[in-house]
Coordinates of C-alpha atoms in Angstrom, one line a residue:
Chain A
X1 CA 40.5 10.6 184.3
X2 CA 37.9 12.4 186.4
X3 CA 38.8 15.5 188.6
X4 CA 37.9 15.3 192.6
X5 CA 38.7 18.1 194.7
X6 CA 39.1 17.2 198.5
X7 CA 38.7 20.3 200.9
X8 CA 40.3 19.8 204.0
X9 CA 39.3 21.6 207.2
X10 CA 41.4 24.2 207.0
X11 CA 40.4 25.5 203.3
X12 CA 43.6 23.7 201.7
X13 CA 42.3 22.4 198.2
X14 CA 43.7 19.3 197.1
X15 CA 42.6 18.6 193.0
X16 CA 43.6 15.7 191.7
X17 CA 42.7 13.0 188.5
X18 CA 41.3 10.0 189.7
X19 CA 41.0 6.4 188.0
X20 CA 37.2 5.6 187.3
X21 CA 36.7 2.7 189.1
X22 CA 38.6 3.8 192.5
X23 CA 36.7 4.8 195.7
X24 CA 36.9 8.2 196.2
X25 CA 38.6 6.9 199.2
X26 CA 41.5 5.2 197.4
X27 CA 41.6 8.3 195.5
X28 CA 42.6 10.5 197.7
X29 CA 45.3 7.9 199.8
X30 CA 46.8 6.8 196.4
X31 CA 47.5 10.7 196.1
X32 CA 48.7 11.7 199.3
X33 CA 45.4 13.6 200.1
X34 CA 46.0 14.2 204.2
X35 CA 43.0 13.6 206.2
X36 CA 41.6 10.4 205.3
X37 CA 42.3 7.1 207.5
X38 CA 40.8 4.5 205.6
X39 CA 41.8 1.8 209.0
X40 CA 39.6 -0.6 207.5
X41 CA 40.9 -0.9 204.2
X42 CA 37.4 0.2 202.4
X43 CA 35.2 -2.5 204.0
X44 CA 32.8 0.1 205.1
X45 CA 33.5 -0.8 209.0
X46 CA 35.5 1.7 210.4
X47 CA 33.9 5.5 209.6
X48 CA 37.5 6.9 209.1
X49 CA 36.7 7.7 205.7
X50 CA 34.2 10.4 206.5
X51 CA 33.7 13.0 204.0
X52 CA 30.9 15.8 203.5
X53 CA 29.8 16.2 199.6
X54 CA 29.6 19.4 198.4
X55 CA 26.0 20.1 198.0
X56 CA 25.8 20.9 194.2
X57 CA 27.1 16.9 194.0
X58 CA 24.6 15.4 196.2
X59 CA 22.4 14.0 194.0
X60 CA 25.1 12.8 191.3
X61 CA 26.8 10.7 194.4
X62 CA 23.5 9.1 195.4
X63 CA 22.4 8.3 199.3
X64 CA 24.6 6.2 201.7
X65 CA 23.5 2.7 201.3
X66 CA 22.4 -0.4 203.6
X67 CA 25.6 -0.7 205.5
X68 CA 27.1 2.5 205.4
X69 CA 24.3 4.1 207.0
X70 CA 24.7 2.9 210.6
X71 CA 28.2 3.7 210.3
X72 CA 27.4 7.3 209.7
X73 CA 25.1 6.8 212.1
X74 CA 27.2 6.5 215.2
X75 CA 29.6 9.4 213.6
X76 CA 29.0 12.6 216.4
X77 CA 30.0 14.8 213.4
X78 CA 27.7 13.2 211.2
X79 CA 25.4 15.7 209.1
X80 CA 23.1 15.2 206.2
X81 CA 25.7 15.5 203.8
X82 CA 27.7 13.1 204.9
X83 CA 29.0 10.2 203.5
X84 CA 31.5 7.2 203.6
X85 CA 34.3 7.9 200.9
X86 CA 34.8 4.2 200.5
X87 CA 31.7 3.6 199.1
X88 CA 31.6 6.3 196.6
X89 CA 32.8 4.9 193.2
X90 CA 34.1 7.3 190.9
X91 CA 33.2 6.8 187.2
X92 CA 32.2 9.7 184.7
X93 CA 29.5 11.5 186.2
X94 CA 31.5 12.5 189.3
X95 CA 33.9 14.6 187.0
X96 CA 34.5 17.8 189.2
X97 CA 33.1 15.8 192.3
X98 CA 34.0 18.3 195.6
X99 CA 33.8 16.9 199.2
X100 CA 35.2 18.6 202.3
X101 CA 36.9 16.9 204.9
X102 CA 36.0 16.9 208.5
X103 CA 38.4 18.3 211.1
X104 CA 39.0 14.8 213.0
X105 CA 38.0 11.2 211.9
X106 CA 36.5 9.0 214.0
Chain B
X1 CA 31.2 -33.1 240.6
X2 CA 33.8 -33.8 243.5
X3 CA 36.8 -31.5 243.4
X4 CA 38.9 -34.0 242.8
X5 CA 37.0 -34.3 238.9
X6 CA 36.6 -30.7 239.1
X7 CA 40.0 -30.0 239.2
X8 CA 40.7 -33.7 236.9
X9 CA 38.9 -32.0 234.4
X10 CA 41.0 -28.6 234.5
X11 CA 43.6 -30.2 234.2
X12 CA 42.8 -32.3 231.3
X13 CA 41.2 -29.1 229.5
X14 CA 44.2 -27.0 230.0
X15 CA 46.5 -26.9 227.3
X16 CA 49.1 -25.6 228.9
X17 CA 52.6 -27.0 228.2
X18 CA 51.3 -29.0 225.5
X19 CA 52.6 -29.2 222.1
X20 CA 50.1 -27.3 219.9
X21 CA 51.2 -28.8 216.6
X22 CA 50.7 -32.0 217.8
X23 CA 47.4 -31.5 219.9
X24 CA 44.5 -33.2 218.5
X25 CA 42.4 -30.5 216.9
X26 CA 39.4 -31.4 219.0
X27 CA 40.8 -30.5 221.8
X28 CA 41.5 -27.3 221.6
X29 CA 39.7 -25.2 223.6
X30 CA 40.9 -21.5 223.2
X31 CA 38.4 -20.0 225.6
X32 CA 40.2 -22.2 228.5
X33 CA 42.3 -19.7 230.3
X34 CA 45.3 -21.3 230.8
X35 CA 47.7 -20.9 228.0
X36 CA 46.6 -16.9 228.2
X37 CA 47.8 -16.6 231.4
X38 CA 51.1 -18.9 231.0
X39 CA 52.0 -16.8 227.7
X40 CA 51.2 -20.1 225.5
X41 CA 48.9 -18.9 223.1
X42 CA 50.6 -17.4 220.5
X43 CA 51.6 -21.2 218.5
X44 CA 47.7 -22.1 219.5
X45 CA 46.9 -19.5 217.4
X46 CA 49.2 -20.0 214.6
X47 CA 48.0 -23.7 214.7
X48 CA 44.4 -23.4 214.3
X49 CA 44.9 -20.3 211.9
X50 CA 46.7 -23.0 209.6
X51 CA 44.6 -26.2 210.3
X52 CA 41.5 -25.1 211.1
X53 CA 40.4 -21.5 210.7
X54 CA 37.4 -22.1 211.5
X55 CA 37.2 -24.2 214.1
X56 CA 34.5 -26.1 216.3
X57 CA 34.8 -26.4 219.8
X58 CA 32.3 -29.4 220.5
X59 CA 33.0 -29.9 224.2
X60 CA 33.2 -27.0 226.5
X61 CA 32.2 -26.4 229.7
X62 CA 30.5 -23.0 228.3
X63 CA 29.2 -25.1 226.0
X64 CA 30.2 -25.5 221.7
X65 CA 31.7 -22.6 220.2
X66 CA 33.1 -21.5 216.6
X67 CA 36.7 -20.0 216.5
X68 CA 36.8 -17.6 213.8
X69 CA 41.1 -16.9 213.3
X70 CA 41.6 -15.0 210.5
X71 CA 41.5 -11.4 209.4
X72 CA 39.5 -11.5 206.6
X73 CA 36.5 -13.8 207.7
X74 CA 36.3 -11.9 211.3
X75 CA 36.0 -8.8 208.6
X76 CA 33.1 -10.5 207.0
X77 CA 31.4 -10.8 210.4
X78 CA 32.1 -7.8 212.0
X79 CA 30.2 -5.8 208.9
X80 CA 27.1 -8.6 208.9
X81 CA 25.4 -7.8 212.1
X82 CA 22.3 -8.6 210.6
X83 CA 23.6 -12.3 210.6
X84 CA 26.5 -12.0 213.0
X85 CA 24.5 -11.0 216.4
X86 CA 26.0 -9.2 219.1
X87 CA 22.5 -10.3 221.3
X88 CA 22.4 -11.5 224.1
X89 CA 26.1 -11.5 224.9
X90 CA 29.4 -10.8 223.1
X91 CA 30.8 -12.5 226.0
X92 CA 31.4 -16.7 225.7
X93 CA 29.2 -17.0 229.1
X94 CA 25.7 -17.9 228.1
X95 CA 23.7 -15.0 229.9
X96 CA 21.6 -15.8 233.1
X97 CA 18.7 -13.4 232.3
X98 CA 18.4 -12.6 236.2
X99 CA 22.3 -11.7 236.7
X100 CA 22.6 -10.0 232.7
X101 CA 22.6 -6.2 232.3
X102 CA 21.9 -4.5 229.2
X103 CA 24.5 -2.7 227.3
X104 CA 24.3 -1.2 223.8
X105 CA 27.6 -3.3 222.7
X106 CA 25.5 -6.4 223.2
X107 CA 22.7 -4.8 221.1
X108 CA 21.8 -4.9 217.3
X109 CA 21.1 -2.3 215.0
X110 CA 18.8 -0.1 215.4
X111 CA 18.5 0.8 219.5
X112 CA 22.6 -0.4 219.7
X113 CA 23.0 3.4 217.4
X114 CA 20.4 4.8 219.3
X115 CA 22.0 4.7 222.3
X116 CA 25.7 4.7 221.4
X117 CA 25.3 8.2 219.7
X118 CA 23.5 9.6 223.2
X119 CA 27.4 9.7 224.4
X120 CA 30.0 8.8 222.0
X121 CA 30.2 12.8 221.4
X122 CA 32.4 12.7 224.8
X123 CA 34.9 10.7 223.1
X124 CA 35.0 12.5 220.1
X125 CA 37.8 13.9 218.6
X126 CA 36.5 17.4 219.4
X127 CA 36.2 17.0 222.7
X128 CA 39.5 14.9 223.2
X129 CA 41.3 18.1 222.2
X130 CA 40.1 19.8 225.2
X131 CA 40.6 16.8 227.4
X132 CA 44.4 16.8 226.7
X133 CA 45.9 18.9 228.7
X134 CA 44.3 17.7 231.8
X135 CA 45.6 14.3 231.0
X136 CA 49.2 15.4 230.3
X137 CA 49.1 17.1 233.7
X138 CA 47.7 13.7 235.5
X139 CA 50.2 12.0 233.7
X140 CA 52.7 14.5 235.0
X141 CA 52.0 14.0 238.5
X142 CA 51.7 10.0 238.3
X143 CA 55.4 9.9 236.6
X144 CA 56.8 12.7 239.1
X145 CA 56.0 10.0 241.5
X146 CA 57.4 7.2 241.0
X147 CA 60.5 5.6 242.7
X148 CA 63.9 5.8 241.6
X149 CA 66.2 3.0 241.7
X150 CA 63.8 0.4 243.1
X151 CA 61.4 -1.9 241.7
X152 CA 58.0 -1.3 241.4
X153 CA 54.6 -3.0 240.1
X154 CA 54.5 -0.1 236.7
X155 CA 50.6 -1.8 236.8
X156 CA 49.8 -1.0 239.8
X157 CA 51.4 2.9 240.1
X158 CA 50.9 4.2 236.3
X159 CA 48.5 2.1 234.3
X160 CA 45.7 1.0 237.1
X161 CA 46.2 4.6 238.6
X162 CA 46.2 6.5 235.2
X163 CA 42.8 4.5 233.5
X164 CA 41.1 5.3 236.9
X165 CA 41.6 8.9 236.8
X166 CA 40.7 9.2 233.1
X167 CA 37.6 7.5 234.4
X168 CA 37.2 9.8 236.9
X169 CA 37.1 12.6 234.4
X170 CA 34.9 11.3 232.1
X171 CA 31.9 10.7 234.6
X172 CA 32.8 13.6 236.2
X173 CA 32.8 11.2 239.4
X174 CA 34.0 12.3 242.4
X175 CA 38.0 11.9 242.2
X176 CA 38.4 10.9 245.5
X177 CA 36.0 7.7 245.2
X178 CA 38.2 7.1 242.0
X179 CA 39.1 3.6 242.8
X180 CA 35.6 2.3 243.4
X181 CA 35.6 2.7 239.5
X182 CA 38.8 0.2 239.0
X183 CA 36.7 -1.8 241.6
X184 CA 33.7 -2.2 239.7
X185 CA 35.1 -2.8 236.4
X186 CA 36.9 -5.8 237.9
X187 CA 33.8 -6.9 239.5
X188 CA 32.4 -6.6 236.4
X189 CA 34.8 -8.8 234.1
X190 CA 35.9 -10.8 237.0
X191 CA 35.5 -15.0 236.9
X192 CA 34.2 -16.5 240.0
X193 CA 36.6 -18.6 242.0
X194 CA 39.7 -16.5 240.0
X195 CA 40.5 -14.4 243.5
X196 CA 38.0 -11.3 243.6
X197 CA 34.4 -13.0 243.8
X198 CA 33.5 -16.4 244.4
X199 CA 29.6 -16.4 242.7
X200 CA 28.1 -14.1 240.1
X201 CA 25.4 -13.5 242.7
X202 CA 28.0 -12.0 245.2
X203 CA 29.5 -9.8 241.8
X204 CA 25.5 -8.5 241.0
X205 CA 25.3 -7.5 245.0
X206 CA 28.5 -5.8 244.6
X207 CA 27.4 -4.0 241.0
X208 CA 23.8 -2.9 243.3
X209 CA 26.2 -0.5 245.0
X210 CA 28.0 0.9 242.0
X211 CA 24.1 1.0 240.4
X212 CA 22.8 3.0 243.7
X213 CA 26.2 5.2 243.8
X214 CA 25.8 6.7 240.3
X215 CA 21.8 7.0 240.6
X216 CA 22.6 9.8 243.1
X217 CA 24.9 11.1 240.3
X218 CA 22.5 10.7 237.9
X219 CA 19.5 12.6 239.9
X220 CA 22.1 15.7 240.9
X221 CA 23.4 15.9 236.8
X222 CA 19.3 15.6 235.4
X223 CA 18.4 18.0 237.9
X224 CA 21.0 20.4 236.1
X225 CA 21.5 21.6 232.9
X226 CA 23.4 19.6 230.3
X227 CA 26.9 19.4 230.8
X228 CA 30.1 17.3 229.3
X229 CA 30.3 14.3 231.4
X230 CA 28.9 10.6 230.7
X231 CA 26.8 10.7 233.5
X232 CA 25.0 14.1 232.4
X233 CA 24.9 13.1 228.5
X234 CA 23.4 10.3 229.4
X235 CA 20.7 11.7 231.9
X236 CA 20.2 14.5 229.1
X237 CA 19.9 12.4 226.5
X238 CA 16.7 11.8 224.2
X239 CA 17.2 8.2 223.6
X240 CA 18.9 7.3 227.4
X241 CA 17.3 9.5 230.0
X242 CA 14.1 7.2 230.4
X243 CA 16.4 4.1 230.8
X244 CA 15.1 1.5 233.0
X245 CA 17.9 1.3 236.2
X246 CA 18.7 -2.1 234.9
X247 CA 20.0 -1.2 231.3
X248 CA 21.4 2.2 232.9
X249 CA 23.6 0.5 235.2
X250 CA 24.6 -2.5 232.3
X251 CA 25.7 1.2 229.9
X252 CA 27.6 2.7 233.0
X253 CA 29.4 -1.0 233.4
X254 CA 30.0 -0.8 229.7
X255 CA 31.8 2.4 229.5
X256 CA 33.9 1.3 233.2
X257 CA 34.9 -1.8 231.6
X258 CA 35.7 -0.2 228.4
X259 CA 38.0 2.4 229.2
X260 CA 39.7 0.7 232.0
X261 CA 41.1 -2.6 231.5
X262 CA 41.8 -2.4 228.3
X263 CA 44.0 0.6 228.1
X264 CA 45.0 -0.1 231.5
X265 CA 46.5 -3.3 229.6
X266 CA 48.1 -1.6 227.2
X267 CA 49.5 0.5 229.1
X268 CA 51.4 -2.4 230.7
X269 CA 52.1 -4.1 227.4
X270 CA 53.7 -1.4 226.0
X271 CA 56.7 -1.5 228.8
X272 CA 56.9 -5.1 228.2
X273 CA 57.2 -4.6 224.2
X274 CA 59.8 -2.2 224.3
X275 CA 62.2 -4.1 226.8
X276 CA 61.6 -7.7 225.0
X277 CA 62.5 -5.2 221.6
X278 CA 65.3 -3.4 222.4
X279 CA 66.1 -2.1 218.7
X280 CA 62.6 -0.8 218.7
X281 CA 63.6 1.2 222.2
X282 CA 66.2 2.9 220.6
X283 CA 64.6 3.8 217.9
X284 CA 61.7 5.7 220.0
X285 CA 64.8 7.4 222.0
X286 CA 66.4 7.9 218.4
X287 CA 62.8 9.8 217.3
X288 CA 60.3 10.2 219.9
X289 CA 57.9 11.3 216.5
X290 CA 57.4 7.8 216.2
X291 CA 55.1 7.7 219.1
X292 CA 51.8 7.8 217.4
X293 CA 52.5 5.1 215.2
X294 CA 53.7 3.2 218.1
X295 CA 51.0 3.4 219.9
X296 CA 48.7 1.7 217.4
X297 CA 51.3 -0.8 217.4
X298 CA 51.3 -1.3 220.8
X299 CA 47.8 -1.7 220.6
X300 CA 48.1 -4.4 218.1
X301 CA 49.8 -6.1 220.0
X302 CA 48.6 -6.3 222.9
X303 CA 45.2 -6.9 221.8
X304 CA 43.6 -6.1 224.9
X305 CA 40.5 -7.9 224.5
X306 CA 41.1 -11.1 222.9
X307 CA 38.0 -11.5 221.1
X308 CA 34.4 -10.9 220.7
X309 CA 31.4 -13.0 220.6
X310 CA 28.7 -12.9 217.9
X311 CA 25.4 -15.2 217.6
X312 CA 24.4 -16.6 214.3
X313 CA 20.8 -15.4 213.6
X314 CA 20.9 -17.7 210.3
X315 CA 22.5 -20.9 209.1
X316 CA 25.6 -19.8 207.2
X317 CA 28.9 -20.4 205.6
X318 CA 32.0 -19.2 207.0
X319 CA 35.5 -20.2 205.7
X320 CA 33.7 -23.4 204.1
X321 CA 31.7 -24.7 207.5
X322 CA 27.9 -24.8 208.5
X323 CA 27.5 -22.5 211.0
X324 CA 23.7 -22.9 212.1
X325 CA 21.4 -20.5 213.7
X326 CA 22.0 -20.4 217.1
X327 CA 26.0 -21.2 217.5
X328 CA 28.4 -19.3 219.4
X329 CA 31.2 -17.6 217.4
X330 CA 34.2 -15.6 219.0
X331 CA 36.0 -13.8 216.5
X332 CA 39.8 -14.3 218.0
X333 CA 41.4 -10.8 217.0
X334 CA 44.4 -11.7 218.8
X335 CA 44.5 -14.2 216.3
X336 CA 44.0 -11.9 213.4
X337 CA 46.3 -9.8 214.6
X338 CA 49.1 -11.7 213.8
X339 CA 47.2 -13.1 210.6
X340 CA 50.2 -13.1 208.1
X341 CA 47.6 -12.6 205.1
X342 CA 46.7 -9.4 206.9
X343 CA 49.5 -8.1 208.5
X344 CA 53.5 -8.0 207.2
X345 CA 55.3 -9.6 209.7
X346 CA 52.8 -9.8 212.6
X347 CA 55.1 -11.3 215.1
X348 CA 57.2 -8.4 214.9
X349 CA 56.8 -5.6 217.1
X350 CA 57.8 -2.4 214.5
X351 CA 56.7 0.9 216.0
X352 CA 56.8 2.8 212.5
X353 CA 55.2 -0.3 210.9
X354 CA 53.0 1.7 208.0
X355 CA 49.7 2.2 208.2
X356 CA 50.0 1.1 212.0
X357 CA 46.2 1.5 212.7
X358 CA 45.3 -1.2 210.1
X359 CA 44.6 -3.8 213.0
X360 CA 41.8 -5.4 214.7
X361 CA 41.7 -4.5 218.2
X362 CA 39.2 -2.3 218.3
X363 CA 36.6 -4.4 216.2
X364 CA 35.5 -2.8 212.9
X365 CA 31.7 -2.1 212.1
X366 CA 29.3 -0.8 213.8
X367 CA 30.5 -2.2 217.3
X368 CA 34.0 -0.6 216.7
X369 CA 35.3 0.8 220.0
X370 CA 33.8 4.0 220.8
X371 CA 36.8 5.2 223.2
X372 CA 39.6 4.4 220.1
X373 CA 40.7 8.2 220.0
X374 CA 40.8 8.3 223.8
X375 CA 42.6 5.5 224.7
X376 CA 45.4 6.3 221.4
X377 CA 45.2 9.9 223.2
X378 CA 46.0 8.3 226.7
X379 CA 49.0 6.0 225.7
X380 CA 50.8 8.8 222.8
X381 CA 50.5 11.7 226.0
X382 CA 51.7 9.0 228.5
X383 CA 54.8 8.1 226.2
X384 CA 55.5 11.5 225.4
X385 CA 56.2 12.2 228.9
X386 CA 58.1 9.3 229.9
X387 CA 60.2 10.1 227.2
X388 CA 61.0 13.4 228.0
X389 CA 61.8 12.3 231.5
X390 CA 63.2 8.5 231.3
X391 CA 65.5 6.8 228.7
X392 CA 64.5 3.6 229.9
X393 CA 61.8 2.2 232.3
X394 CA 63.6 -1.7 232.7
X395 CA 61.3 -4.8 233.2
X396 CA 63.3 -6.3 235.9
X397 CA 60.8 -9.7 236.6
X398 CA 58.5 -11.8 234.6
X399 CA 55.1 -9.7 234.3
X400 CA 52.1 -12.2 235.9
X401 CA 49.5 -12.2 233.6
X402 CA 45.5 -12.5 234.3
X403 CA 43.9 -16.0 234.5
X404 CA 41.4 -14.8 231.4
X405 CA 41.2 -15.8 227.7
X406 CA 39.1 -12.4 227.2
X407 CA 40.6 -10.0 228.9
X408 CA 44.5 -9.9 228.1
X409 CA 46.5 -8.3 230.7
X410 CA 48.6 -8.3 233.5
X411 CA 48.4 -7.8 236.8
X412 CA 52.2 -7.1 237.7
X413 CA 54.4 -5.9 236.0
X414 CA 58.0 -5.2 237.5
X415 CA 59.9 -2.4 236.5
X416 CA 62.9 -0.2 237.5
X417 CA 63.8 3.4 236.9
X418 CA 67.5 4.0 237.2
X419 CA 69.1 7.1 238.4
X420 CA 71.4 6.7 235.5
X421 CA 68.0 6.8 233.0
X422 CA 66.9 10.1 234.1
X423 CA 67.2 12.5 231.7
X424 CA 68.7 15.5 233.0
X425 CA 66.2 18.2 232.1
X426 CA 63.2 16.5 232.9
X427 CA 61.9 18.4 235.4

């Protein structure tokens, strides 16, 4: 199990123990984690997904990749933290992983 | 051609009122507008879903096309643009270069995101939130309005009259012009011969005026500073405000034709739902909470824009067919939208169907509808009025729906508000 804390807008901390191999997208909707949409399903095509990695993880979770990137793109709210939660696949290195939420999806 | 093959050749394309198990596969012609406006397309749909997913239209008069039917393979285009091109068109039309205006949704990557980020912040969730209570009081006046006891066109006094206003808003256009915005958008979208123009040169002439109208907008916003409206973010913007005249107009059309028809249309369609679904009627009187997931359900389906067109920049497989550089591919999402291996129960109309926004009419990828918020905003404010004011607004005649296999809508819509449905403390 590997721990993920989601941050929403608000300040409400939401800690929970993920499944290595789940997006830190299905993550958070398999636990209830408000705040996420996820319309697409984890295909990387809608943006509703949208989280902002906490700093200190940026380097373990790696850069957006080939598709995601004009998806963040278009996001208004986009900054350079930013990234898709569907594309973030959680294995053992992520273990205390901390992304904040934005206050609207997109 | 003589009219008499002209119209010989309608008839034989048209497949209205015949049997679409039975139809011979190659003659299928979705794009034809018949069966969408004579409410026969739903069993088309089904049919080539099951026989033919991917289908090949040989013989058009728009010339051969691909029908792409189900969820999952319009999925696979919609996050390929670099193979699934939305240039020239993402209309079935071939372009004339001379009568074609440029538009980000009919660009690829990367001036289509240069572009679209210069003013999807208006539609943003952020700025939604302080757009709200300007529509609620719009709303509030249209729905004061209406008749009681009588029938009415509910297109023509709340959905035409509510999508033009929001227009009005957004441009910051001047709000007693309003309707040349409705006007233009159906310019725009319209087929010639259909009723409104009879040539696409007379439709260009008409879009000159609509170009020269919000040039004057455009010099009086650049000459001030930045403010919230499409018309200033756009002459403000880095990557818009050297845009040739040509490719500012074809951006204005965009955002016209985007936000009006198609909620305009759902609008409509979510009348018509409700009274051919009575059980799902009382449950929205039951627990008016329902209304957001409604509204995505409404918007399912009605799938106001029936599909969208992509160009294959390579040869590639789809759904086990050669699709070669070059072809024409509409991606039906009124098909996928009542793809059983997507959807539960897609011919159902459920307004607290889980995870309602899991369908496909607002694209996915990188084209995916910039106005979604907006337009959800629009329709949950609208029916969180009407239900504090009416139990039931009653379709009392058939709806006439428009002669177009792209645009799905109607253009009347008969309704009744009875004395005996006003709620007492609406005000």
């Amino acid at each position: 199990m590997t721990r993920i804390t989601y941050i929403e807008h608000d300040g409400t901390e939401h800690s929970i123990d993920a499944s290595n191999g789940d997006s830190v997208m299905e993550a958070a909707i398999k636990n209830l984690v408000p705040g996420i949409d996820a319309d697409c399903g984890g295909a990387c095509s809608c943006g509703t997904c949208h989280v902002f990695v906490d700093d200190a993880w940026l380097q373990a979770v790696g850069e957006p990749g080939e598709f995601e990137e004009p998806m963040l793109d278009i996001n208004p709210e986009r900054s350079a933290n930013s990234r898709l939660s569907c594309q973030i696949d959680i294995n053992d290195d992520l273990d205390g992983l901390v992304v904040r939420l934005p206050e609207f999806q997109f | 051609m003589s009219d008499v093959t002209a119209q010989d050749t309608k008839r034989k394309r048209s497949l209205v009122g015949r049997d679409p198990w039975t139809t011979p596969l190659d003659e299928i012609d979705l794009a034809h507008p018949g069966i969408w406006q004579a409410n026969e397309f739903l069993p088309f749909l089904s049919r080539l879903r099951q026989d033919d997913p991917v289908h090949y239209c040989a013989d058009s008069p728009l010339g051969p096309y691909w029908s792409v039917m189900k969820y999952k393979d319009i999925m696979t285009m919609e996050a390929a643009p670099h193979i699934f091109s939305s240039e020239p068109t993402i209309g079935i039309v071939d372009v004339i270069p001379e009568f074609t205006l440029p538009m980000f949704i009919a660009m690829d990557p990367p001036k289509h995101e240069e572009q679209r980020k210069t003013v999807q912040g208006v539609v943003a969730p952020a700025n939604l939130k302080n757009l709200e209570g300007l529509i609620r009081q719009r709303v509030t006046t249209i729905l004061d309005a209406l008749p009681k006891d009588e029938t009415f066109n509910w297109v023509e006094l709340v959905s035409r009259d509510l999508t033009t206003q929001m227009l009005a808003t957004l441009f910051d256009f001047p709000f007693e012009d309003r309707h040349k915005l409705t006007y233009w958008s159906d310019v725009a979208t319209a087929i010639p011969g259909a009723g409104l123009i009879d040539s696409y040169e007379e439709g260009f002439e008409i879009l000159k005026e609509c170009l020269a109208y919000f040039s004057r907008l455009w010099q009086e916003r650049a000459s001030k500073p930045p403010g919230n409206d499409l018309i200033s973010m756009l002459a403000h913007g880095e990557a818009t405000r050297n845009m040739p005249p040509r490719e500012f107009l074809g951006n204005l059309i965009l955002l016209i034709v985007g936000g009006n028809d198609t909620t305009r249309n759902s609008i409509s369609g979510g009348v018509l739902a409700l009274n051919e679904n009575p059980q799902e009627y009382q449950k929205l009187r039951d627990n008016p909470a329902l209304i957001p997931s409604m509204v995505s359900e409404i918007i399912r389906w009605q799938t106001p824009l029936a599909y969208m067109r992509r160009t294959a920049k390579v040869d590639i497989e789809l759904g086990g067919k050669n699709i070669r550089a070059g072809d024409k591919i509409l991606m039906w999402y009124a098909s996928a939208n009542r793809d059983t291996d997507a959807i539960e129960n897609p011919d159902d109309f459920i307004i607290d169907r889980p995870r309602a926004r899991q369908h496909l009419s607002f694209g996915f990828g990188i084209h995916r509808c910039m106005g979604n918020r907006l337009a959800e905003m629009q329709l949950r404010v609208l029916w969180e009025e009407i239900s504090k004011r009416f139990d039931k607004v009653e379709v009392v005649g058939e709806p006439v729906r428009i002669y177009s296999s792209f645009v799905k809508g109607y253009t009347d819509l008969p309704v009744m508000i009875r004395s005996s449905a006003i709620k007492s403390a609406a005000g």
